[in-house]
């Protein structure tokens, strides 16, 4: 075996743009700051099927890896690079950052409700993980900022899966009943494209989950729960920011995309409404908001209804911002009754 | 709450779900490292099934709902296919050791370098930007296909995707931080048969990715001090090595579990290792191998410039020796060391030849 062949140095002096010197700014040397010169040219379509880094010279003749998502409009969001850096700066560890010792025993009905909600939220995180990770490897390298941001999103979701499980198993309870799964399946089956997955995973389910978490934070029983809900909100807010930015970009660049999204939501709302008929999550939340089963029957359920009104305002507000046409009379009754104008 | 309106009549509640739950009265306790995944492995919650029939994405230990929709036709649902005994530990360590390429690297220590060295550095950066996310793309695909009953292993892989994303970005940052730029890609991760991408089995993928591929890169990162020209580069190699060591540990521990629990698959695993070893120094996936672009770049960095290429080449050969020795140790630790004693593996011969 020849240890190292005689050098040819043929690889030298082969760069599309030399002399680049990006300096760290006040947030350090960020991913977005690297987008200078040709390195910041983000093409509308990315034809390269290898892992050629954007801006490097491609090696000709290499077999394709096989990326399905190669159009900017199918993936892009301008904020992805900044969200990536923010996610890294705001990292946290459930094992050591949550003040677990602030958790005290709760009344049995309340503990059961908390454990049920944690079971459901853990399952939401599972859907986040399975949905995003099933798309990641299909995304072309030319849009690496999005791939990298989504790596933080699945990392966040893994942490959410873990932290809700830990809470359920910490205070004398256990895991509750699994989810009905209809909305989970809908999200996972959004195979038409990444944009469609984003619509269901973030715009619909994400808006709902964020609203639940905000209410849970208000009704937290101790600092540990307050920390958990607050930090999951912070993580999910980044996911939502990417989603809305991407959907806006997609609508602006893909013909009739807003009507496609309207159709998706028309279908998605029906499945979502069917799942709302299931009492488990509603009652568990009402017990938490009402301080127990008795309180759930009155002000707990009233608070749940207020939460649903806030959810619908958030959800419809996002649709309006995106200019996705929505006809109130086509929204299922289970959701329509919480629209602001229905109050 | 101000928005909560007291209702005249109380709502009827079903509450049937309150009696449907997993094992109750569970009280996890914190250990000295906080409340870790290991601390919540209590009773049934800590017992992943040998075969998972969980098709609904149910959290392990939660009560089943007969009408729940099947959401996952999980390809990985046999424990031995993905399991490792220290997944909880690796996951918690990964969370504690996250770092930021934007703020944790002392970028201000980078000073202009001679052009040949900067070109060599940028070529290595281009290569590493190219290959690091193989180890992001590929585990992601397997995560989606793994039942949540094995969530501990899956969470380690989620951390790996995150780590690789950071590696991809830190080498791009280095290439664009010092008057250079990206160079020509190697195409070394293209879709050819036998590549990490195309593995049809998780353990096959892990043997190619964690044991062979990342193992070789780990050795290089650990010896990064020899080719670093400033504190920023030293920090990059040191922090990447720390991450990479976890990924390699995943592969070794998984293979060890497989060796202990699935003897019927030993021969198959040996075949994967045969294949990985055929490309251990050939091809373009090992930058210290025989592919001129990366091996010449490394020799320039190790020697201190084109003028000292021979000196660099000697150090490169030392790195190869170490790569092969460490590979042998890992495979032995994983329980497949017999291949080095019975003549099946050519690696000892290659090592002897390099040492001669």
XYZ file of C-alpha atoms in Angstrom:
699
model
C 0.000 0.000 0.000
C 1.367 3.436 -0.914
C 0.904 5.446 2.255
C 0.314 8.754 0.504
C 0.693 9.167 -3.264
C 3.000 11.899 -4.477
C 1.174 15.189 -4.090
C -0.374 16.914 -7.069
C -1.944 19.895 -5.288
C -4.546 19.963 -8.041
C -7.146 20.967 -5.519
C -5.415 24.256 -4.789
C -6.653 27.588 -6.142
C -10.115 26.213 -6.742
C -12.559 28.540 -5.101
C -15.493 30.484 -6.494
C -14.802 33.369 -4.155
C -11.613 33.847 -2.165
C -10.642 36.572 0.276
C -13.734 36.401 2.482
C -13.231 37.636 6.019
C -16.418 37.675 8.091
C -15.907 39.184 11.540
C -17.900 38.377 14.661
C -20.564 40.932 15.556
C -22.137 41.657 18.920
C -23.871 38.246 18.834
C -20.680 36.447 17.895
C -19.990 34.899 14.507
C -23.498 34.020 13.418
C -24.742 31.802 10.635
C -26.592 34.638 8.945
C -23.497 36.842 8.912
C -21.793 34.336 6.598
C -24.170 35.232 3.779
C -21.791 37.534 1.959
C -20.903 37.576 -1.730
C -21.681 34.355 -3.540
C -22.083 32.559 -0.220
C -25.240 34.528 0.401
C -26.782 33.816 -2.992
C -29.725 31.567 -2.278
C -31.058 30.212 -5.554
C -34.727 29.771 -6.369
C -33.999 26.179 -7.335
C -31.175 23.983 -6.140
C -30.270 21.426 -8.790
C -27.272 19.849 -7.080
C -28.163 16.433 -5.683
C -24.980 15.996 -3.674
C -24.005 17.608 -0.391
C -22.060 20.326 -2.124
C -21.979 23.225 0.345
C -23.520 26.405 -1.042
C -20.723 28.426 -2.624
C -18.263 25.544 -3.039
C -17.227 24.176 -6.426
C -19.115 20.967 -7.116
C -17.308 17.791 -8.048
C -18.776 16.643 -11.322
C -20.037 13.161 -11.979
C -21.147 12.177 -8.504
C -24.296 10.027 -8.164
C -27.226 11.849 -6.587
C -28.146 11.490 -2.938
C -31.760 12.129 -3.927
C -33.269 15.214 -2.357
C -36.979 15.764 -2.865
C -37.150 19.385 -1.691
C -35.029 21.512 -3.984
C -37.091 24.678 -4.398
C -36.647 27.686 -2.212
C -40.385 28.320 -2.026
C -40.916 24.861 -0.551
C -38.725 25.414 2.476
C -37.380 28.906 2.912
C -37.838 31.430 5.696
C -35.591 34.470 5.991
C -35.513 34.172 9.765
C -34.171 30.588 9.845
C -30.506 31.490 10.406
C -31.320 33.882 13.270
C -33.712 31.399 14.862
C -30.991 28.766 14.677
C -28.561 30.893 16.665
C -31.295 31.914 19.099
C -32.199 28.285 19.733
C -28.599 27.506 20.623
C -28.295 30.487 22.952
C -31.547 29.620 24.732
C -30.796 25.975 25.337
C -31.871 24.431 28.617
C -31.683 21.037 30.285
C -34.688 19.571 32.082
C -32.453 17.530 34.388
C -30.702 20.496 35.950
C -32.507 23.719 34.998
C -36.004 22.830 36.209
C -36.368 23.448 39.974
C -37.857 20.007 40.577
C -37.727 20.317 44.350
C -40.396 23.047 44.259
C -42.992 20.429 43.368
C -45.214 19.535 46.327
C -47.934 16.873 46.470
C -51.181 17.990 44.811
C -54.765 16.863 45.387
C -55.314 13.569 43.602
C -57.734 14.918 40.984
C -55.369 17.760 40.110
C -52.346 15.442 39.905
C -54.284 13.139 37.583
C -55.175 16.093 35.385
C -51.584 17.362 35.262
C -50.347 13.869 34.391
C -52.968 13.527 31.654
C -52.001 16.857 30.114
C -48.310 15.925 30.312
C -49.059 12.632 28.540
C -50.836 14.474 25.745
C -48.138 17.146 25.422
C -45.469 14.449 25.339
C -47.351 12.879 22.469
C -47.560 16.230 20.680
C -43.767 16.396 20.970
C -43.544 12.903 19.531
C -45.458 14.042 16.465
C -43.143 17.049 16.143
C -40.160 14.689 16.217
C -41.538 12.167 13.747
C -42.881 14.744 11.317
C -39.852 17.002 11.097
C -37.287 14.217 11.100
C -39.093 12.435 8.276
C -38.568 15.515 6.093
C -35.090 16.672 7.114
C -33.106 14.291 4.954
C -35.195 15.231 1.923
C -34.142 18.876 2.065
C -31.410 20.056 -0.292
C -28.146 21.410 1.041
C -28.565 24.729 -0.734
C -30.957 25.782 1.999
C -28.780 24.697 4.895
C -30.031 27.465 7.200
C -33.459 25.813 7.290
C -32.024 22.324 7.732
C -29.980 23.609 10.628
C -32.880 25.430 12.237
C -35.000 22.287 11.976
C -32.236 20.349 13.730
C -32.803 22.673 16.690
C -36.571 22.161 16.393
C -36.343 18.370 16.695
C -33.800 18.779 19.475
C -36.326 21.004 21.279
C -39.072 18.454 20.688
C -36.919 15.684 22.154
C -36.524 17.840 25.250
C -40.285 18.459 25.415
C -40.966 14.733 25.123
C -38.572 14.195 28.010
C -39.632 17.024 30.322
C -43.349 16.232 30.271
C -42.582 12.595 30.995
C -40.376 13.619 33.890
C -43.097 15.832 35.346
C -45.664 13.033 35.081
C -43.408 10.602 36.909
C -42.162 12.940 39.627
C -45.045 13.666 41.925
C -46.811 10.448 42.829
C -48.710 10.095 39.584
C -47.869 8.456 36.280
C -48.692 8.695 32.614
C -52.334 8.988 31.626
C -54.349 7.909 28.623
C -52.898 8.147 25.139
C -54.203 10.645 22.593
C -57.092 9.848 20.225
C -54.482 10.256 17.505
C -56.609 11.558 14.663
C -54.857 14.923 14.429
C -51.503 13.226 14.978
C -52.162 11.027 11.991
C -53.301 13.967 9.895
C -50.070 15.830 10.591
C -47.900 12.812 9.842
C -49.833 12.085 6.676
C -49.304 15.547 5.217
C -47.101 13.992 2.563
C -47.835 16.507 -0.185
C -44.884 18.639 0.784
C -43.069 20.261 3.650
C -45.230 23.386 3.409
C -48.330 21.255 3.954
C -46.706 19.612 6.973
C -45.859 23.060 8.340
C -49.480 24.100 7.934
C -50.826 21.298 10.086
C -47.937 20.877 12.502
C -47.359 24.512 13.365
C -50.206 26.691 12.146
C -53.016 24.467 13.424
C -51.582 22.178 16.123
C -48.845 24.629 17.083
C -51.299 27.502 17.658
C -53.417 25.233 19.831
C -50.451 23.893 21.812
C -49.081 27.389 22.392
C -52.413 28.563 23.768
C -52.652 25.578 26.097
C -49.126 26.192 27.343
C -49.788 29.856 28.026
C -52.785 28.924 30.170
C -50.869 26.172 31.908
C -48.152 28.675 32.734
C -50.757 30.961 34.308
C -52.171 28.085 36.359
C -48.866 26.428 37.235
C -48.772 24.955 40.738
C -45.105 25.572 41.433
C -41.937 27.050 39.997
C -40.985 23.805 38.289
C -44.161 23.730 36.203
C -43.879 27.460 35.553
C -40.333 26.944 34.282
C -41.314 24.001 32.098
C -44.300 25.673 30.439
C -42.443 28.962 30.031
C -39.458 27.359 28.360
C -41.516 25.126 26.101
C -43.433 28.239 25.011
C -40.135 29.936 24.238
C -39.038 26.978 22.093
C -42.370 26.668 20.346
C -42.437 30.388 19.635
C -39.354 29.907 17.464
C -41.002 27.058 15.592
C -44.049 29.209 15.029
C -41.916 32.123 13.832
C -40.273 29.879 11.240
C -43.629 28.452 10.196
C -45.344 31.781 9.650
C -42.331 33.227 7.855
C -42.124 30.178 5.608
C -45.848 30.108 4.840
C -45.748 33.813 4.015
C -42.805 33.228 1.685
C -44.466 30.250 0.081
C -47.729 32.101 -0.504
C -45.814 34.981 -2.055
C -43.926 32.725 -4.458
C -46.214 29.806 -5.322
C -49.231 30.329 -7.507
C -52.541 29.772 -5.676
C -50.736 28.615 -2.557
C -53.070 30.512 -0.242
C -56.054 28.616 -1.620
C -54.191 25.332 -1.224
C -53.624 26.201 2.413
C -57.284 27.197 2.757
C -58.313 23.768 1.476
C -55.876 22.040 3.802
C -57.235 23.943 6.772
C -60.810 23.229 5.708
C -59.987 19.514 5.962
C -57.748 19.879 8.988
C -60.347 21.854 10.940
C -62.804 18.983 10.631
C -60.402 16.447 12.058
C -59.340 18.884 14.719
C -62.979 19.557 15.645
C -63.702 15.840 15.901
C -60.867 15.503 18.366
C -62.222 18.434 20.364
C -65.311 16.315 21.072
C -63.115 13.954 23.044
C -63.505 14.984 26.696
C -60.123 13.928 28.019
C -57.929 16.936 27.298
C -60.772 19.406 27.846
C -61.660 18.013 31.248
C -58.056 17.628 32.372
C -57.388 21.271 31.527
C -60.614 22.375 33.214
C -59.594 20.551 36.393
C -56.237 22.337 36.384
C -57.881 25.710 35.704
C -60.612 25.054 38.272
C -58.344 23.707 40.988
C -60.086 20.337 41.081
C -63.085 18.453 39.754
C -65.651 20.659 41.446
C -64.055 23.827 40.175
C -63.773 22.261 36.739
C -67.551 22.070 36.404
C -67.830 25.835 36.705
C -64.973 28.285 36.391
C -62.536 25.635 35.185
C -64.641 24.961 32.122
C -65.298 28.662 31.663
C -61.555 29.237 31.633
C -61.156 26.436 29.116
C -63.688 28.222 26.907
C -61.757 31.454 27.296
C -58.652 29.543 26.296
C -60.391 28.240 23.201
C -61.458 31.771 22.278
C -57.852 32.859 22.605
C -56.764 29.908 20.463
C -59.232 30.746 17.712
C -58.226 34.406 17.792
C -54.564 33.397 17.482
C -55.249 30.861 14.743
C -57.559 33.056 12.708
C -55.229 36.006 13.239
C -52.361 34.027 11.734
C -54.534 33.008 8.765
C -55.537 36.609 8.226
C -51.901 37.767 8.367
C -51.035 35.092 5.833
C -54.059 36.096 3.721
C -55.372 32.563 3.695
C -59.070 32.920 2.891
C -61.320 31.687 5.691
C -65.112 31.547 5.569
C -66.582 31.397 9.084
C -69.550 29.368 7.888
C -67.169 26.627 6.701
C -65.461 26.356 10.053
C -66.868 23.462 12.124
C -69.249 24.448 14.879
C -66.910 23.058 17.565
C -64.424 25.751 16.584
C -66.696 28.448 15.173
C -68.409 29.007 18.501
C -65.132 30.304 19.859
C -64.606 32.901 17.129
C -64.502 36.449 18.542
C -67.618 37.473 16.610
C -69.512 34.484 18.047
C -68.982 35.695 21.615
C -58.937 34.662 36.107
C -60.630 37.769 34.765
C -61.916 36.057 31.644
C -63.381 33.123 33.594
C -67.107 33.573 33.870
C -68.901 31.794 36.652
C -71.515 29.616 34.987
C -75.009 29.308 36.332
C -75.148 25.567 35.847
C -72.133 23.325 36.208
C -70.862 21.407 33.203
C -71.321 17.668 33.153
C -68.005 15.914 33.149
C -67.255 12.427 31.902
C -64.104 11.814 33.995
C -63.866 8.199 32.835
C -60.309 8.897 31.739
C -59.227 9.518 35.319
C -59.124 5.798 35.975
C -57.245 5.017 32.773
C -53.560 5.519 33.290
C -50.236 3.813 33.540
C -48.758 2.594 36.831
C -49.626 5.126 39.532
C -47.897 6.467 42.664
C -44.675 6.952 40.747
C -42.236 9.217 42.522
C -38.972 9.757 40.721
C -36.161 11.234 42.770
C -33.374 13.474 41.651
C -29.835 12.155 41.636
C -26.669 14.227 41.899
C -26.994 15.118 38.208
C -30.538 16.450 38.587
C -33.628 14.586 37.417
C -32.127 12.480 34.659
C -33.708 10.011 32.262
C -32.097 7.264 34.326
C -33.957 8.542 37.396
C -37.357 8.033 35.771
C -36.727 4.421 34.758
C -39.112 3.208 37.405
C -41.168 0.031 37.281
C -42.902 -0.523 33.966
C -41.894 2.944 32.795
C -38.306 1.762 32.699
C -38.918 -1.425 30.762
C -38.764 -1.031 27.005
C -40.332 -4.053 25.329
C -38.237 -6.567 23.410
C -40.732 -6.214 20.552
C -42.814 -3.057 20.368
C -46.390 -3.294 19.131
C -46.925 0.407 19.711
C -48.327 1.752 16.439
C -50.039 4.812 17.868
C -47.055 6.762 19.154
C -48.191 6.166 22.725
C -45.640 7.238 25.354
C -44.181 4.086 26.904
C -46.231 3.188 29.972
C -49.303 5.299 29.111
C -52.696 3.627 29.033
C -53.819 2.344 25.654
C -56.890 3.795 24.003
C -58.498 1.095 21.868
C -59.750 3.546 19.244
C -56.527 5.459 18.836
C -55.301 5.877 15.284
C -52.245 4.026 14.093
C -49.763 6.674 13.141
C -46.519 4.803 12.874
C -45.692 1.728 10.885
C -42.335 1.825 12.616
C -39.566 -0.015 10.851
C -37.468 -0.151 14.033
C -39.536 -1.873 16.669
C -37.261 -4.661 17.900
C -35.223 -3.555 20.878
C -31.959 -5.120 19.752
C -32.127 -3.176 16.487
C -31.433 0.169 18.157
C -30.953 -0.254 21.877
C -27.903 0.559 23.977
C -27.599 0.411 27.725
C -26.218 3.892 28.325
C -28.567 5.924 26.111
C -29.940 7.885 29.073
C -26.446 8.875 30.129
C -25.383 9.896 26.608
C -28.532 11.960 26.183
C -28.110 13.876 29.425
C -24.445 14.448 28.693
C -25.302 15.788 25.251
C -27.709 18.290 26.779
C -25.169 19.464 29.303
C -22.389 19.810 26.725
C -24.138 21.801 24.032
C -22.073 24.738 22.809
C -22.420 27.667 20.463
C -20.198 28.155 17.446
C -21.175 31.838 17.441
C -20.027 32.680 20.953
C -17.936 29.822 22.396
C -15.168 29.891 19.780
C -12.555 32.640 20.294
C -12.808 33.820 16.692
C -10.696 36.891 17.457
C -7.617 34.652 17.867
C -7.575 33.875 14.150
C -4.796 35.716 12.359
C -4.000 35.727 8.650
C -2.160 32.552 7.578
C 0.151 31.816 4.644
C -1.932 31.166 1.539
C -1.055 27.469 1.234
C -2.087 26.827 4.823
C -5.291 28.848 4.505
C -6.175 26.941 1.323
C -5.517 23.639 3.044
C -7.616 24.710 6.030
C -10.462 25.873 3.784
C -10.352 22.602 1.832
C -10.696 20.657 5.055
C -13.495 22.999 6.135
C -15.286 22.457 2.829
C -14.945 18.699 3.219
C -16.167 18.739 6.825
C -19.087 21.038 5.970
C -19.971 18.535 3.281
C -19.746 15.376 5.345
C -20.793 16.444 8.802
C -24.448 16.634 7.980
C -24.520 13.128 6.542
C -24.537 12.328 10.199
C -27.486 14.707 10.542
C -29.571 13.637 7.574
C -29.230 9.929 8.096
C -30.049 9.584 11.808
C -33.029 11.905 11.262
C -34.468 9.463 8.763
C -34.135 6.611 11.277
C -35.574 8.637 14.133
C -38.824 8.976 12.213
C -38.934 5.219 11.740
C -38.274 4.254 15.350
C -41.045 3.489 17.809
C -41.187 5.916 20.742
C -40.941 2.870 23.024
C -37.206 3.244 22.441
C -37.229 6.985 22.983
C -33.987 7.041 24.980
C -31.994 5.877 21.959
C -34.027 8.134 19.705
C -33.316 11.168 21.867
C -29.572 10.514 21.640
C -29.924 10.520 17.860
C -31.848 13.810 18.041
C -28.876 15.260 19.902
C -26.590 13.910 17.220
C -28.559 15.695 14.497
C -28.188 18.899 16.523
C -24.463 18.335 17.044
C -23.860 17.682 13.367
C -25.738 20.786 12.442
C -23.385 22.774 14.652
C -20.358 21.052 13.110
C -21.614 21.867 9.635
C -21.911 25.496 10.628
C -18.652 25.847 12.572
C -16.532 24.645 9.644
C -18.382 26.922 7.230
C -17.725 29.769 9.646
C -14.035 28.935 9.822
C -13.747 28.819 6.031
C -15.251 32.266 5.693
C -13.539 33.930 8.655
C -9.940 34.375 7.583
C -9.593 35.679 4.071
C -10.326 32.356 2.390
C -13.503 30.763 1.151
C -15.027 27.428 0.323
C -13.058 25.264 -2.063
C -13.967 22.294 -4.265
C -16.232 19.685 -2.697
C -15.164 16.039 -2.685
C -18.561 14.525 -3.457
C -17.547 11.852 -0.994
C -21.020 11.347 0.370
C -22.773 10.760 -2.923
C -25.444 8.128 -3.298
C -23.364 5.074 -4.087
C -24.128 1.570 -2.927
C -22.553 0.920 0.427
C -22.861 4.546 1.481
C -24.159 5.583 4.877
C -27.231 7.108 3.242
C -28.421 3.972 1.608
C -28.201 1.552 4.514
C -31.295 -0.605 4.736
C -30.905 -1.532 8.372
C -30.243 0.623 11.424
C -27.288 -1.419 12.675
C -25.811 -1.455 9.181
C -26.111 2.314 9.121
C -24.663 2.641 12.618
C -21.659 0.464 11.785
C -20.880 2.635 8.761
C -21.667 5.968 10.386
C -20.739 5.674 14.049
C -18.038 3.018 14.114
C -16.207 3.521 10.852
C -16.980 7.025 9.572
C -17.245 9.036 12.752
C -14.612 6.929 14.449
C -12.082 8.014 11.815
C -13.113 11.652 12.111
C -12.961 11.477 15.917
C -9.297 10.479 15.764
C -8.592 13.464 13.536
C -10.449 15.866 15.811
C -8.617 14.495 18.828
C -5.330 15.193 17.081
C -6.599 18.554 15.887
C -4.117 20.301 18.126
C -1.440 19.193 15.653
C -3.038 21.067 12.777
C -4.562 24.046 14.593
C -2.928 27.439 14.139
C -4.802 29.406 16.774
C -7.034 28.992 19.796
C -10.197 29.200 17.710
C -9.234 26.129 15.679
C -8.117 24.296 18.806
C -11.505 25.003 20.410
C -13.340 23.829 17.300
C -11.523 20.497 17.196
C -11.794 19.957 20.943
C -15.531 20.676 21.098
C -16.289 18.669 17.966
C -14.276 15.745 19.354
C -16.358 15.842 22.515
C -19.570 15.584 20.476
C -18.168 12.995 18.108
C -17.057 10.800 21.022
C -20.686 10.514 22.128
C -21.766 9.491 18.646
C -19.083 6.855 18.426
C -20.008 5.644 21.912
C -23.588 5.235 20.706
C -22.418 2.987 17.881
C -20.108 0.917 20.065
C -22.663 0.443 22.825
C -25.426 -0.384 20.376
C -23.275 -2.952 18.659
C -22.317 -4.413 22.027
C -25.979 -4.763 22.925
C -26.604 -6.382 19.564
C -23.683 -8.780 20.116
C -25.082 -9.823 23.474
C -28.740 -10.116 22.570
C -28.902 -11.090 18.920
C -26.309 -13.822 18.257
C -28.204 -14.771 15.106
C -27.115 -11.469 13.575
C -23.373 -11.774 14.291
C -22.422 -12.910 10.803
C -24.481 -10.161 9.226
C -22.758 -7.540 11.404
C -19.376 -8.952 10.409
C -20.392 -8.429 6.779
C -21.177 -4.775 7.474
C -17.772 -4.425 9.098
C -16.107 -6.161 6.133
C -17.646 -3.564 3.878
C -16.717 -0.639 6.126
C -13.136 -1.849 6.369
C -12.751 -2.075 2.595
C -13.188 1.699 2.474
C -11.419 2.567 5.678
C -8.494 4.239 3.927
C -9.695 4.121 0.347
C -12.441 6.342 -1.013
C -13.020 9.905 0.026
C -14.932 9.615 3.278
C -11.876 9.410 5.534
C -9.976 12.686 5.092
C -6.770 11.033 6.315
C -7.208 8.294 3.711
C -5.852 8.213 0.199
C -8.082 10.782 -1.454
C -5.576 13.455 -2.595
C -7.672 16.558 -1.889
C -8.063 15.917 1.808
C -4.916 13.925 2.542
C -2.710 16.565 0.905
C -4.527 19.321 2.748
C -4.005 17.530 6.016
C -0.320 16.976 5.287
C 0.131 20.694 4.615
C -1.634 21.607 7.849
C 0.260 19.019 9.873
C 3.637 19.930 8.401
C 3.255 23.674 8.478
C 3.018 24.419 4.779
C 3.748 23.014 1.354
C 7.456 23.276 1.974
C 7.148 20.857 4.882
C 4.872 18.433 3.107
C 6.996 15.355 3.914
C 6.987 16.173 7.596
C 3.218 16.573 7.410
C 2.899 13.304 5.549
C 4.690 11.493 8.362
C 2.264 12.942 10.870
C -0.635 11.964 8.615
C 0.600 8.390 8.627
C 0.726 8.534 12.421
C -2.895 9.648 12.402
C -3.828 6.734 10.142
C -2.123 4.325 12.521
C -4.056 5.770 15.382
C -7.311 5.640 13.413
C -6.837 1.947 12.751
C -5.740 1.120 16.315
C -8.733 2.945 17.729
C -11.027 1.233 15.242
C -9.765 -2.169 16.384
C -10.304 -1.222 20.027
C -13.855 -0.074 19.328
C -14.822 -3.181 17.434
C -13.297 -5.355 20.161
C -15.200 -3.377 22.780
C -18.388 -3.883 20.772
C -17.917 -7.640 20.952
C -16.745 -8.362 17.424
C -13.003 -8.563 18.094
C -12.758 -12.161 16.918
C -12.476 -10.871 13.361
C -9.007 -9.510 14.179
C -7.869 -12.845 15.635
C -9.233 -15.221 13.043
C -7.877 -13.440 9.972
C -11.200 -12.191 8.687
C -10.248 -8.522 9.060
C -7.442 -7.010 6.987
C -7.084 -4.062 9.319
C -4.262 -5.564 11.439
C -2.267 -6.189 8.236
C -2.867 -2.671 6.992
C -1.790 -1.363 10.374
C 1.368 -3.457 10.310
C 2.150 -2.247 6.803
C 1.729 1.385 7.792
C 3.888 0.869 10.865
C 6.687 -0.750 8.872
